[in-house]
Structures are given as C-alpha cells and as structure tokens.
Short mmCIF file of N, CA, C and O in Angstrom, two decimals:
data_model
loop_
_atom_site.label_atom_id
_atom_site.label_comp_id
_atom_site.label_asym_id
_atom_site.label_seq_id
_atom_site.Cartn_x
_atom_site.Cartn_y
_atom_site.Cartn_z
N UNK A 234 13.66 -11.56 -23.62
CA UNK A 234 12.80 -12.64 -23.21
C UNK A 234 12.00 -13.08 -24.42
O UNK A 234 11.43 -12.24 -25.12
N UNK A 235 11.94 -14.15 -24.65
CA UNK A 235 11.04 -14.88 -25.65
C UNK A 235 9.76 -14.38 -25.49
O UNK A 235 9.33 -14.01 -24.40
N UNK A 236 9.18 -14.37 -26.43
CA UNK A 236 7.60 -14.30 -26.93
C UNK A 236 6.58 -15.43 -26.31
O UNK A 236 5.48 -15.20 -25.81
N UNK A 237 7.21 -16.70 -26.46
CA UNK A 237 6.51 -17.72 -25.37
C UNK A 237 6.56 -17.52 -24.05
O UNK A 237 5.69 -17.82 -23.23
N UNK A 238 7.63 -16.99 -23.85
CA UNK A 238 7.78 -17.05 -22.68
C UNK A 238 6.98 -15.90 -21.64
O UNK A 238 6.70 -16.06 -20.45
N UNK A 239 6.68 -14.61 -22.54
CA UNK A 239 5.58 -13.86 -22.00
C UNK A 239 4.52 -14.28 -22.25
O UNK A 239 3.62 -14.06 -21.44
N UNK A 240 4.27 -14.98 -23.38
CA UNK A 240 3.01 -15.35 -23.38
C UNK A 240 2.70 -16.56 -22.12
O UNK A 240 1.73 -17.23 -22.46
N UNK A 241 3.17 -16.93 -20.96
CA UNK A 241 3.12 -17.90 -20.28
C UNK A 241 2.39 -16.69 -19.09
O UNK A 241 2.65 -15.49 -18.98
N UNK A 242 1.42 -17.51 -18.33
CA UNK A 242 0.74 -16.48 -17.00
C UNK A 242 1.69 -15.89 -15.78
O UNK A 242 2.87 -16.19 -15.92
N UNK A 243 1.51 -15.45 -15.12
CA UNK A 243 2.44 -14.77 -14.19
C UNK A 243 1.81 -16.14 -12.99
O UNK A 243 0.69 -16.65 -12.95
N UNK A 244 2.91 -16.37 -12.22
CA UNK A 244 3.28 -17.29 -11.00
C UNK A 244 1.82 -16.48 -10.49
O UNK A 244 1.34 -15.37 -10.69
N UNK A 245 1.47 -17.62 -9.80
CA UNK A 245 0.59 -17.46 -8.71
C UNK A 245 0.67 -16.14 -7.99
O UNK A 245 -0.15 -15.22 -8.05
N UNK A 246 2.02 -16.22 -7.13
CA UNK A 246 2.46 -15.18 -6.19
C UNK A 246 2.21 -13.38 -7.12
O UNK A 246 1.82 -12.31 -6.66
N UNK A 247 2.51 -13.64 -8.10
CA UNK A 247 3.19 -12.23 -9.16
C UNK A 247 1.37 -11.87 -9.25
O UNK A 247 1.16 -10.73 -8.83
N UNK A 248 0.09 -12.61 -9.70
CA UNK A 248 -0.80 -12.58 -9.86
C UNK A 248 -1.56 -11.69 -8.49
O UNK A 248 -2.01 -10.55 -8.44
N UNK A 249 -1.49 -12.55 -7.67
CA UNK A 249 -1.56 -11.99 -5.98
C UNK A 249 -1.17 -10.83 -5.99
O UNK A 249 -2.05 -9.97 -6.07
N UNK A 250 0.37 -10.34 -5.92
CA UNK A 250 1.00 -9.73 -5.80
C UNK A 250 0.11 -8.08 -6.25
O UNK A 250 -0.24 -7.09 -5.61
N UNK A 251 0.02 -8.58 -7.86
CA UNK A 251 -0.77 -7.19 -8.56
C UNK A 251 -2.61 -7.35 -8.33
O UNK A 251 -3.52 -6.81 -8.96
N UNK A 252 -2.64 -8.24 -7.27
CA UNK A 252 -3.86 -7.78 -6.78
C UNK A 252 -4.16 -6.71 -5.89
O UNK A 252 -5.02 -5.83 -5.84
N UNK A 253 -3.20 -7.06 -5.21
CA UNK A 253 -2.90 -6.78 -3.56
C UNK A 253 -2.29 -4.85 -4.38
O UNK A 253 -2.73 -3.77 -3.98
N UNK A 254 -1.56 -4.99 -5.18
CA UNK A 254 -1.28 -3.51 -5.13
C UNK A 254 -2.86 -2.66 -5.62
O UNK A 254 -3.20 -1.62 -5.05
N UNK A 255 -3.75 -3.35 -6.83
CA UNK A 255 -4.64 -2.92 -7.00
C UNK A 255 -5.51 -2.59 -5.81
O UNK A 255 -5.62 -1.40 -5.53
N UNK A 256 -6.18 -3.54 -5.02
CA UNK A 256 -6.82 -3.32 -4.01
C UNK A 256 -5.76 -1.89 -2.94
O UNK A 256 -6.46 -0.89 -2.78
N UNK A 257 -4.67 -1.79 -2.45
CA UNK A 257 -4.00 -0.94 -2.36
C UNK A 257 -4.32 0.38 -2.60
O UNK A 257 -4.48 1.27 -1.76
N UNK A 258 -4.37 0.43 -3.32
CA UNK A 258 -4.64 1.68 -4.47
C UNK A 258 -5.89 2.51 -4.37
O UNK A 258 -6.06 3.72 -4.24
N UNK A 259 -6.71 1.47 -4.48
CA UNK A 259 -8.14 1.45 -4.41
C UNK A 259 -8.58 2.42 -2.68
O UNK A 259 -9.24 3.40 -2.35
N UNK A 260 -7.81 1.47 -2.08
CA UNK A 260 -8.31 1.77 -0.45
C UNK A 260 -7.29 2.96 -0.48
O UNK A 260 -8.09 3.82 -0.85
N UNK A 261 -6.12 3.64 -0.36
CA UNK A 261 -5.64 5.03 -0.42
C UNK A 261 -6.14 5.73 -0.74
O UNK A 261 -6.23 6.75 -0.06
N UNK A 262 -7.06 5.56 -2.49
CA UNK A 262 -7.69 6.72 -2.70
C UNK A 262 -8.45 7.16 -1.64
O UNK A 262 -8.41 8.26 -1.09
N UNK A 263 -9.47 5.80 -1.28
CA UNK A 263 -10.98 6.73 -0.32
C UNK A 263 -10.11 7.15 0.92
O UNK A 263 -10.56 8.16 1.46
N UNK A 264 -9.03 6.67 1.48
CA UNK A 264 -8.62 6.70 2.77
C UNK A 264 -8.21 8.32 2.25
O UNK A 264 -8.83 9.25 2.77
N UNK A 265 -7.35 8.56 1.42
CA UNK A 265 -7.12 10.25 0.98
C UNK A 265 -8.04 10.95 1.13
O UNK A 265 -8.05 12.05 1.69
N UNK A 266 -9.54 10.02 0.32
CA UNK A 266 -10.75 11.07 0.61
C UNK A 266 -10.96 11.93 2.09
O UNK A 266 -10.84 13.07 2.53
N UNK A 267 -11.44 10.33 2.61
CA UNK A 267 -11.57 10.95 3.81
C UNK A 267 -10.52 11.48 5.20
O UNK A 267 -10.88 11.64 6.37
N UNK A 268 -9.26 11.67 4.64
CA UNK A 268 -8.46 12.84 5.32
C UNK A 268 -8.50 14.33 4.72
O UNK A 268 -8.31 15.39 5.31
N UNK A 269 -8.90 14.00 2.91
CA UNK A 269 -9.62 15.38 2.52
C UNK A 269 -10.93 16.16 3.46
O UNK A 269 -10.93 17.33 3.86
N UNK A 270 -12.11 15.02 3.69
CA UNK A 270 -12.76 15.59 4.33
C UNK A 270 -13.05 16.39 5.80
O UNK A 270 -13.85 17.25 6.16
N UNK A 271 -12.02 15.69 6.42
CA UNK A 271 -11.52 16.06 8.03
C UNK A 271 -10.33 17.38 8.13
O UNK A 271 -10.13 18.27 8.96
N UNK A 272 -9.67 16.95 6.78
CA UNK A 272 -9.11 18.44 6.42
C UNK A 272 -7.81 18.24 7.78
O UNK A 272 -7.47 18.94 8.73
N UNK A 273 -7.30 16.70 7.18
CA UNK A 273 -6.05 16.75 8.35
C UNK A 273 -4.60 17.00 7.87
O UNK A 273 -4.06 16.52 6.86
N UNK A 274 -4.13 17.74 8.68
CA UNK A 274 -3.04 18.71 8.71
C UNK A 274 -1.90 17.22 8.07
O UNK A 274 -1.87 16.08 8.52
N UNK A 275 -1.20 17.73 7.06
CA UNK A 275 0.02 16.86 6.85
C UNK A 275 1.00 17.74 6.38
O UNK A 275 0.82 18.63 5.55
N UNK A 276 2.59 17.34 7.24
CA UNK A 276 3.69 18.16 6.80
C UNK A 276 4.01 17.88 5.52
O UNK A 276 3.47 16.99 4.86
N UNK A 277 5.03 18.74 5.06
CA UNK A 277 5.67 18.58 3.57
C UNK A 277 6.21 17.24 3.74
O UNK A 277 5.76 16.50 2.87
N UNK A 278 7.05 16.63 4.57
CA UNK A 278 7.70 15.26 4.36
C UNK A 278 6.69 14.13 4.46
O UNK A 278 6.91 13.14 3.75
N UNK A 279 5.65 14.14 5.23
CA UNK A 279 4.97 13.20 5.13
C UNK A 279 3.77 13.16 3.76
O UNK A 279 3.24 12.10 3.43
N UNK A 280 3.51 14.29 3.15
CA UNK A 280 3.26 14.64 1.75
C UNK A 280 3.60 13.93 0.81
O UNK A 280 2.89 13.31 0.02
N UNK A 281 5.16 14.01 0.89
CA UNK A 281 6.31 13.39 0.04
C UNK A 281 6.37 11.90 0.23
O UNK A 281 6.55 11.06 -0.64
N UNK A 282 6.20 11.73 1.43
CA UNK A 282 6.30 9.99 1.39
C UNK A 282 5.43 9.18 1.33
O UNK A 282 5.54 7.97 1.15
N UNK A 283 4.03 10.13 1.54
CA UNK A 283 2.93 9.17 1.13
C UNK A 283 3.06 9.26 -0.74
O UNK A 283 2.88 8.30 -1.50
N UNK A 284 3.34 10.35 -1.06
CA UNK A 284 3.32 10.01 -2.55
C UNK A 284 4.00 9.35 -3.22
O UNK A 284 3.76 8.81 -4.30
N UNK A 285 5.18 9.39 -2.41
CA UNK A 285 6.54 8.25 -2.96
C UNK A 285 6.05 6.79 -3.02
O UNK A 285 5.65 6.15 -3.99
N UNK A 286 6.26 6.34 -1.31
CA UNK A 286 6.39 5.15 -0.47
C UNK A 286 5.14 4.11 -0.79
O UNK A 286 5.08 2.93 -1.14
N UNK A 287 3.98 5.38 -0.42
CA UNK A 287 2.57 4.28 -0.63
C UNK A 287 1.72 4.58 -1.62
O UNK A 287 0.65 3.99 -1.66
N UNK A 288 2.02 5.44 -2.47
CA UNK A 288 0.76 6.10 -3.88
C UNK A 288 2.03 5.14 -5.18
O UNK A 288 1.94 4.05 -5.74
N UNK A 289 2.66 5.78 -5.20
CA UNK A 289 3.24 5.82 -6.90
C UNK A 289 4.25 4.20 -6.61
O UNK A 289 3.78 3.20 -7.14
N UNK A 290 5.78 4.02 -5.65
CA UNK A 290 6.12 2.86 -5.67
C UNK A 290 5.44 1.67 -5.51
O UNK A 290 6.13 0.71 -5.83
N UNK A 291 3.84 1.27 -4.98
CA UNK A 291 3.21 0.39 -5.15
C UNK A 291 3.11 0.01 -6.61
O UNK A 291 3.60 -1.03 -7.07
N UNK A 292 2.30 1.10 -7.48
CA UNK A 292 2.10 0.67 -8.66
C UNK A 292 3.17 0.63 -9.11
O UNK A 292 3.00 -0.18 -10.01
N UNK A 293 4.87 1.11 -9.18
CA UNK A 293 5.65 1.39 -10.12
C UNK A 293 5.91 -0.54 -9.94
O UNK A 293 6.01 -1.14 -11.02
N UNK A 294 5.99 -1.18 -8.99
CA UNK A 294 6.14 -2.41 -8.90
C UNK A 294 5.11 -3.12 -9.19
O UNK A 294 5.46 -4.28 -9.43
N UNK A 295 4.09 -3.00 -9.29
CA UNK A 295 2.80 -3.82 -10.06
C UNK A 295 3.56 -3.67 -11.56
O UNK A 295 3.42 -4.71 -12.20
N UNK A 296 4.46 -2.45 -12.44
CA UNK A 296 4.23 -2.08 -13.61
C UNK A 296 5.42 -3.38 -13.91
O UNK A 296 5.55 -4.13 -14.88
N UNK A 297 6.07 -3.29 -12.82
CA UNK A 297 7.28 -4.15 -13.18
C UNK A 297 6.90 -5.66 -13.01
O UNK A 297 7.57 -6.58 -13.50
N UNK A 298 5.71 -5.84 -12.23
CA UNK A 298 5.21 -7.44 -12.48
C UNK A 298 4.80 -7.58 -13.64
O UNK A 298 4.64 -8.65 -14.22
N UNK A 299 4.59 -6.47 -14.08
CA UNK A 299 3.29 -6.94 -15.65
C UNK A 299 4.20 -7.03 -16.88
O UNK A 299 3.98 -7.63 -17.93
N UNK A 300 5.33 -6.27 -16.48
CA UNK A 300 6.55 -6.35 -17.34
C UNK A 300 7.67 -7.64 -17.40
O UNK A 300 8.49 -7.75 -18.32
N UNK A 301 7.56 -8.64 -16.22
CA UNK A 301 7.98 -9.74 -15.77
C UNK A 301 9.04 -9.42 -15.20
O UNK A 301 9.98 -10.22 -15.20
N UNK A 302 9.13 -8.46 -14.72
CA UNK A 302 10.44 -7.73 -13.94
C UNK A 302 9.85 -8.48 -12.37
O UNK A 302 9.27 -7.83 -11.50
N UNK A 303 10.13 -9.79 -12.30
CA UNK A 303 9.76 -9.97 -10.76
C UNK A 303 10.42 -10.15 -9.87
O UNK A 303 9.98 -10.25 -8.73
N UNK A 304 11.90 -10.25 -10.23
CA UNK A 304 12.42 -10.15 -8.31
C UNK A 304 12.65 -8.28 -8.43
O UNK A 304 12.73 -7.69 -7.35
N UNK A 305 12.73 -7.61 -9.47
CA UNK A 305 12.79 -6.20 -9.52
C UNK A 305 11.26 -5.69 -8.92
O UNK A 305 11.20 -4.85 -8.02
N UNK A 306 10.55 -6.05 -9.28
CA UNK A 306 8.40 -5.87 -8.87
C UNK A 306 8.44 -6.43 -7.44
O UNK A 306 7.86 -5.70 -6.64
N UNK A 307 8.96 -7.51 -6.93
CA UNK A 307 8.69 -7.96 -5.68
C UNK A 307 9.59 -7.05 -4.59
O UNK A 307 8.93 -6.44 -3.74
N UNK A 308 10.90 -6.93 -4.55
CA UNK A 308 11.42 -5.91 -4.07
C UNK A 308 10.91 -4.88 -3.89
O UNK A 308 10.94 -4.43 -2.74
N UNK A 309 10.39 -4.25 -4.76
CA UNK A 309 9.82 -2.62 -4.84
C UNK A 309 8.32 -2.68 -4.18
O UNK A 309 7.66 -1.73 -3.76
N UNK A 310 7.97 -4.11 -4.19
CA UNK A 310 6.67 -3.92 -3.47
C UNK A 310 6.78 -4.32 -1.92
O UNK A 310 6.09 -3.97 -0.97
N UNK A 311 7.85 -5.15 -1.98
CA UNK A 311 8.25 -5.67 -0.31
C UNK A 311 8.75 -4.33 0.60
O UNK A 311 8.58 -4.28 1.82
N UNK A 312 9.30 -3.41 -0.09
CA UNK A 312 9.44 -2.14 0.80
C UNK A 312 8.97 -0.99 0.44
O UNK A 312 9.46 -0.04 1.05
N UNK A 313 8.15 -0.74 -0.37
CA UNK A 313 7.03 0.13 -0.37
C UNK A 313 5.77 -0.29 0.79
O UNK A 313 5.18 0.47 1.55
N UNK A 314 5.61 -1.86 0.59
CA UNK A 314 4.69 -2.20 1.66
C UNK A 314 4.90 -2.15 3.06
O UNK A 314 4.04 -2.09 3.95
N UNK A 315 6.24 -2.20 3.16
CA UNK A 315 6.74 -2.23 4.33
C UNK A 315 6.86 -0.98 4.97
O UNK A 315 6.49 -0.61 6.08
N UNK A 316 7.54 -0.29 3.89
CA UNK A 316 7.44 1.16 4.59
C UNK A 316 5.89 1.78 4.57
O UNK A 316 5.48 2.59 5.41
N UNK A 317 5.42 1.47 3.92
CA UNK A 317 3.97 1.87 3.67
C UNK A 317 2.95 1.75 5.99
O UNK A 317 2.56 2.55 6.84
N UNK A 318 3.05 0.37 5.83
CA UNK A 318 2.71 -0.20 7.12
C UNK A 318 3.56 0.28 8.19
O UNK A 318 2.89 0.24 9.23
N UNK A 319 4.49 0.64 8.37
CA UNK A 319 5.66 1.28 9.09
C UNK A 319 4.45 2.86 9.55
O UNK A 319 4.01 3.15 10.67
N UNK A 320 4.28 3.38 8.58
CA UNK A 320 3.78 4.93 8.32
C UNK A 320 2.23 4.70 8.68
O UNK A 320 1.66 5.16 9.67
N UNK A 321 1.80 4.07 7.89
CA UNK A 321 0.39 4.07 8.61
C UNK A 321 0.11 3.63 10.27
O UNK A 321 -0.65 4.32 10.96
N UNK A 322 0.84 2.33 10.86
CA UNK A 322 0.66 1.80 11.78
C UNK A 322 0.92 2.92 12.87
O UNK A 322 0.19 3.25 13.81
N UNK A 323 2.04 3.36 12.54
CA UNK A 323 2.88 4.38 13.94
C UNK A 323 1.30 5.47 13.47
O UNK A 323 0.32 4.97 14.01
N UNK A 324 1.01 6.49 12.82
CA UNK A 324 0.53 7.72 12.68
C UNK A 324 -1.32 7.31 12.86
O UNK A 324 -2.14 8.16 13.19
N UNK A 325 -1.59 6.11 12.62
CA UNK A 325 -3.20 5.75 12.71
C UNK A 325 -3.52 5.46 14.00
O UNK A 325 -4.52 5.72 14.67
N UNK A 326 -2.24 4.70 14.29
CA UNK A 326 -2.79 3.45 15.28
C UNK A 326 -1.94 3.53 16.90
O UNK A 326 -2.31 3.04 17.97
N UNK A 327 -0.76 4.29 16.61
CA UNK A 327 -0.15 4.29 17.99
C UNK A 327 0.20 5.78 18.55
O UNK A 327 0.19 6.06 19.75
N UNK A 328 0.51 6.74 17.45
CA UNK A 328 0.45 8.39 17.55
C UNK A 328 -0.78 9.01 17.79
O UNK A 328 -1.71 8.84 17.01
N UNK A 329 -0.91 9.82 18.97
CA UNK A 329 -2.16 10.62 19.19
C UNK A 329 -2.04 11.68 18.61
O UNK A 329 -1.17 12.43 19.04
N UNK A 330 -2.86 12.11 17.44
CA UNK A 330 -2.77 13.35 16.66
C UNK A 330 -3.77 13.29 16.18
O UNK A 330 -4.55 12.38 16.45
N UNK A 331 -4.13 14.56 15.03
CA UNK A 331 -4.86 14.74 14.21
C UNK A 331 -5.29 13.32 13.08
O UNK A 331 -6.42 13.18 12.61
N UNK A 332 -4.42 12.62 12.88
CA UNK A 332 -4.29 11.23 11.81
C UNK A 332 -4.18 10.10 12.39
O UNK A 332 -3.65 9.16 11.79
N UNK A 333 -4.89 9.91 14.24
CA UNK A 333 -4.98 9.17 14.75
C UNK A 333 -6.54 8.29 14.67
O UNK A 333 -7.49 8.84 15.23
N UNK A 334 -6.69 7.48 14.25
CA UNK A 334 -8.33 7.11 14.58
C UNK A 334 -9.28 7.37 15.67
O UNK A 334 -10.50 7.44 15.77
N UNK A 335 -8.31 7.49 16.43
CA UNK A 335 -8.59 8.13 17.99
C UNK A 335 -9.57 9.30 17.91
O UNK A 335 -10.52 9.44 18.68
N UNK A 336 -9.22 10.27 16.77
CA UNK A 336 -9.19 11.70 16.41
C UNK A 336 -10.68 12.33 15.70
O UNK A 336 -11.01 13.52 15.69
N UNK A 337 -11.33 11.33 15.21
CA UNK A 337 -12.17 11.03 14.30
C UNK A 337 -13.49 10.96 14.86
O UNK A 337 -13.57 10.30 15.89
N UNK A 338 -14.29 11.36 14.52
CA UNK A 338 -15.71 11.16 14.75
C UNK A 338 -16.01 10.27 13.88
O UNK A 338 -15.58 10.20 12.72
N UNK A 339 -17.09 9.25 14.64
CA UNK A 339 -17.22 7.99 13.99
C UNK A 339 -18.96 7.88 13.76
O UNK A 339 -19.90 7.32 14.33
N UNK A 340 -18.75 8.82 12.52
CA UNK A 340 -19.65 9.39 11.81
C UNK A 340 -19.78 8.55 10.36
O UNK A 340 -19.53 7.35 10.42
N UNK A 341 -20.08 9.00 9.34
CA UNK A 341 -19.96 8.43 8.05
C UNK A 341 -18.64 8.37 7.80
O UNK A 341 -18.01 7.32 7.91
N UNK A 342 -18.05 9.58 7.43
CA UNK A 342 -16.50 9.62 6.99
C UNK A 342 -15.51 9.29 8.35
O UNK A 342 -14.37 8.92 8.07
N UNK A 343 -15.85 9.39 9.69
CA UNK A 343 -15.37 8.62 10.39
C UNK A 343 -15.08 7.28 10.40
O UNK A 343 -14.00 6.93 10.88
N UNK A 344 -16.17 6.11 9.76
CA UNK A 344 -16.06 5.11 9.77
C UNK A 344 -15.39 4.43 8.13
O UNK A 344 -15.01 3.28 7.94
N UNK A 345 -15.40 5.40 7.28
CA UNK A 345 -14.21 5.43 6.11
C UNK A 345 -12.87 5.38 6.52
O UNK A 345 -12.02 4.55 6.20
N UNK A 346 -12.74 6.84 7.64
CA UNK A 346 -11.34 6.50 7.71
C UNK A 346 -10.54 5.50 8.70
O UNK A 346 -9.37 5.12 8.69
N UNK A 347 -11.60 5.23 9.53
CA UNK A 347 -11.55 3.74 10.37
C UNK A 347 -10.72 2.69 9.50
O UNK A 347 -9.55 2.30 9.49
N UNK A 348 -11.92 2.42 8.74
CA UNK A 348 -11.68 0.87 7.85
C UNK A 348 -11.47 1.01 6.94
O UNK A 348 -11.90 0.04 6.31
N UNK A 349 -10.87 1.90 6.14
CA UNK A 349 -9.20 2.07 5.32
C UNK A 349 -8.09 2.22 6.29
O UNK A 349 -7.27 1.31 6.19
N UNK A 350 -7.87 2.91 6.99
CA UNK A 350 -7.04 2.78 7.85
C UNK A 350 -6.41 1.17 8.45
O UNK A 350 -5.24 0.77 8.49
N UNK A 351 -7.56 0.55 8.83
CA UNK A 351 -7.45 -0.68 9.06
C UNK A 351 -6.95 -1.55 7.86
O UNK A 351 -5.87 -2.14 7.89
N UNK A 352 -8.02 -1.57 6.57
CA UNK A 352 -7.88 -2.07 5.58
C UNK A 352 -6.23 -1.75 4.65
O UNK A 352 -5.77 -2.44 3.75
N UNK A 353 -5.55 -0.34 5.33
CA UNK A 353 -4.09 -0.25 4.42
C UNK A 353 -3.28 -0.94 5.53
O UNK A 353 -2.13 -1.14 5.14
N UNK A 354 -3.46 -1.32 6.65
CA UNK A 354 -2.30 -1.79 7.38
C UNK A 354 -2.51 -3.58 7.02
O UNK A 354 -1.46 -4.21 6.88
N UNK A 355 -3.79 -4.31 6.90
CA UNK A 355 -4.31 -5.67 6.57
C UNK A 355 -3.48 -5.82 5.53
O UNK A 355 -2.48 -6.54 5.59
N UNK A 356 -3.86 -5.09 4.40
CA UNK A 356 -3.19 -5.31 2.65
C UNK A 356 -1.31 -5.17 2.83
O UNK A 356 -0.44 -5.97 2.49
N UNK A 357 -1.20 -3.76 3.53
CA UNK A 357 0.26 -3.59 3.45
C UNK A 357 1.02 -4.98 4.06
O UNK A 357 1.71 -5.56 3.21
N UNK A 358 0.99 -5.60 5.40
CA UNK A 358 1.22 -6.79 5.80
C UNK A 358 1.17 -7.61 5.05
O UNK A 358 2.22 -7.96 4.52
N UNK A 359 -0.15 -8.30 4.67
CA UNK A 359 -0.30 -9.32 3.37
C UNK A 359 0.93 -9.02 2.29
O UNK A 359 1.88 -9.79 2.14
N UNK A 360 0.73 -7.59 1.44
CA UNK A 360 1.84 -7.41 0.84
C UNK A 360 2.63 -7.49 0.66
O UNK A 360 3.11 -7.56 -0.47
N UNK A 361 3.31 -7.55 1.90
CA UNK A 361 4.72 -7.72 2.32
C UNK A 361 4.90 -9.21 2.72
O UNK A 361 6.04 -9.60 2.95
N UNK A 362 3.69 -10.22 2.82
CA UNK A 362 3.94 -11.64 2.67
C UNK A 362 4.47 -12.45 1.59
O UNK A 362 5.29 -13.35 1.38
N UNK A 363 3.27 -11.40 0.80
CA UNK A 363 3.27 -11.96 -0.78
C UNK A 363 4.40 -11.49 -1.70
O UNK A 363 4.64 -12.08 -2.76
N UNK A 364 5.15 -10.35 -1.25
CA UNK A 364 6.18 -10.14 -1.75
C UNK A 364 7.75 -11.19 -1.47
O UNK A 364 8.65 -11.57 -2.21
N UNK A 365 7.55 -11.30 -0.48
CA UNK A 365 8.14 -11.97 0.10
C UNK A 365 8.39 -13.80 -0.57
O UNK A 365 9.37 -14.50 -0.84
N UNK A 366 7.14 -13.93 -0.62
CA UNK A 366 7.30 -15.65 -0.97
C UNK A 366 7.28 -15.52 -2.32
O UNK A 366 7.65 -16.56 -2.88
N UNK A 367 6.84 -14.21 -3.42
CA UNK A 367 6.83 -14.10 -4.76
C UNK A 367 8.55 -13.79 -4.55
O UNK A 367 8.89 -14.23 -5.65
N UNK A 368 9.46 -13.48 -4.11
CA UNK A 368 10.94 -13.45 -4.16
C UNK A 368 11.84 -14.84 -3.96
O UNK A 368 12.92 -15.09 -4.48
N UNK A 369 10.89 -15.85 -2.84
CA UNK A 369 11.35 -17.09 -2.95
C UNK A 369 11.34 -17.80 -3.91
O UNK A 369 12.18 -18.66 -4.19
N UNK A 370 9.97 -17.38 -4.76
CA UNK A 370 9.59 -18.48 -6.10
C UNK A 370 10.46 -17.69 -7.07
O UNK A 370 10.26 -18.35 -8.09
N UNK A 371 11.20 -16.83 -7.40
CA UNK A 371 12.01 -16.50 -8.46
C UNK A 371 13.43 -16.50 -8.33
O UNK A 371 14.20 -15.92 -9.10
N UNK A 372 13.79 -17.27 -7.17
CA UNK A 372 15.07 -17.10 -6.85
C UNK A 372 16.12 -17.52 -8.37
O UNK A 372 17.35 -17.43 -8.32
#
C-alpha cells in the first residue's frame, strides 16, 4: 500500500468501528471487575471464550483497522461482536444462574454489573452494525 494512501484517515465506519472496540474493552474490564467481586463461578470453556471471543478478538480487529486491514478488521469484529452478544445476552439476561443480573444484589457492585452488562450487549449490537456497514463501504 502506498504511503499516501495510509496517510489518508480511516472511513468514517473503520473510525467508529475502533471506537466501539475501545469503549468495549473499557466496559469488560469493570464488568470482569465486578464478577471478580461477587466471585462468580465460571467454567473452563466459558473462561476460554470470554478470552478468545470478547477480550483479545475485539482488539485483534481494531489492530487490523489501524493496519487498514478492513474487510479483514470488520469481519473479525462482526463475529467477535456477535458472538460476544450471543454469550452475554443468553448468560446475563435470559439464564438463571450465578451470572444472571437476576443474581446480584443491587448494591454498589451490583449496579456495575447491571450496567456493563447492559452496556456490553448495547456496544456488542452497535458493533455488529458498524461492522457490518464498515464491510459494505469496502466492498
């Protein structure tokens, strides 16, 4: 790729795009916090796929927007987000368990893991918009 040609700004969408994973990111950590603090039980596979699906493939596709890798960055973020929202929605919001909001005292760190909870299923959706129409604009 030309030198001008990186030197040119990233599409609207690609810009968005590595917002949306930043903010992402941001809200997992505290949302991690506060399942640290409640001290909720997670199996080895769901371990594995939060570290895969919604920690590390978010950013590995932000790395590839910044690299101009964008129908490669939009892909990787269209189903990381997807699967991401898949995992949170079923285990927060419709599963009665320990990692249900249901579950929670809606206390200080109760109301953390409320509205991250809320806040990763808002972003993951969006995500998966913006991935989406950032794949139309690079066709």
């Amino acid at each position: 790729m030309a030198t001008a040609e990186r030197a040119e700004s990233l599409p609207h969408e690609a810009s968005l795009a590595l917002a949306i994973v930043v903010f992402h990111f941001l809200v997992t950590v505290l949302h991690g916090s506060a399942h640290h603090h409640y001290e909720i039980p997670l199996a080895m596979w769901q371990q594995v796929y939060i570290a895969v699906v919604i920690f590390i493939a978010p950013l590995v596709a932000g790395g590839l927007l910044l690299a101009r890798w964008l129908r490669a960055g939009a892909w990787l973020m269209l189903v990381s987000m997807a699967g991401s929202a898949l995992f949170n929605v079923y285990f927060h919001f419709l599963l009665v368990g320990p990692d249900s909001v249901s579950s929670v005292n809606l206390d200080g760190w109760g109301f953390v893991f409320l509205g991250t909870a809320i806040f990763l299923a808002a972003t993951e959706a969006w995500g998966v918009t913006v991935a989406v129409r950032l794949l139309r604009a690079v066709r």
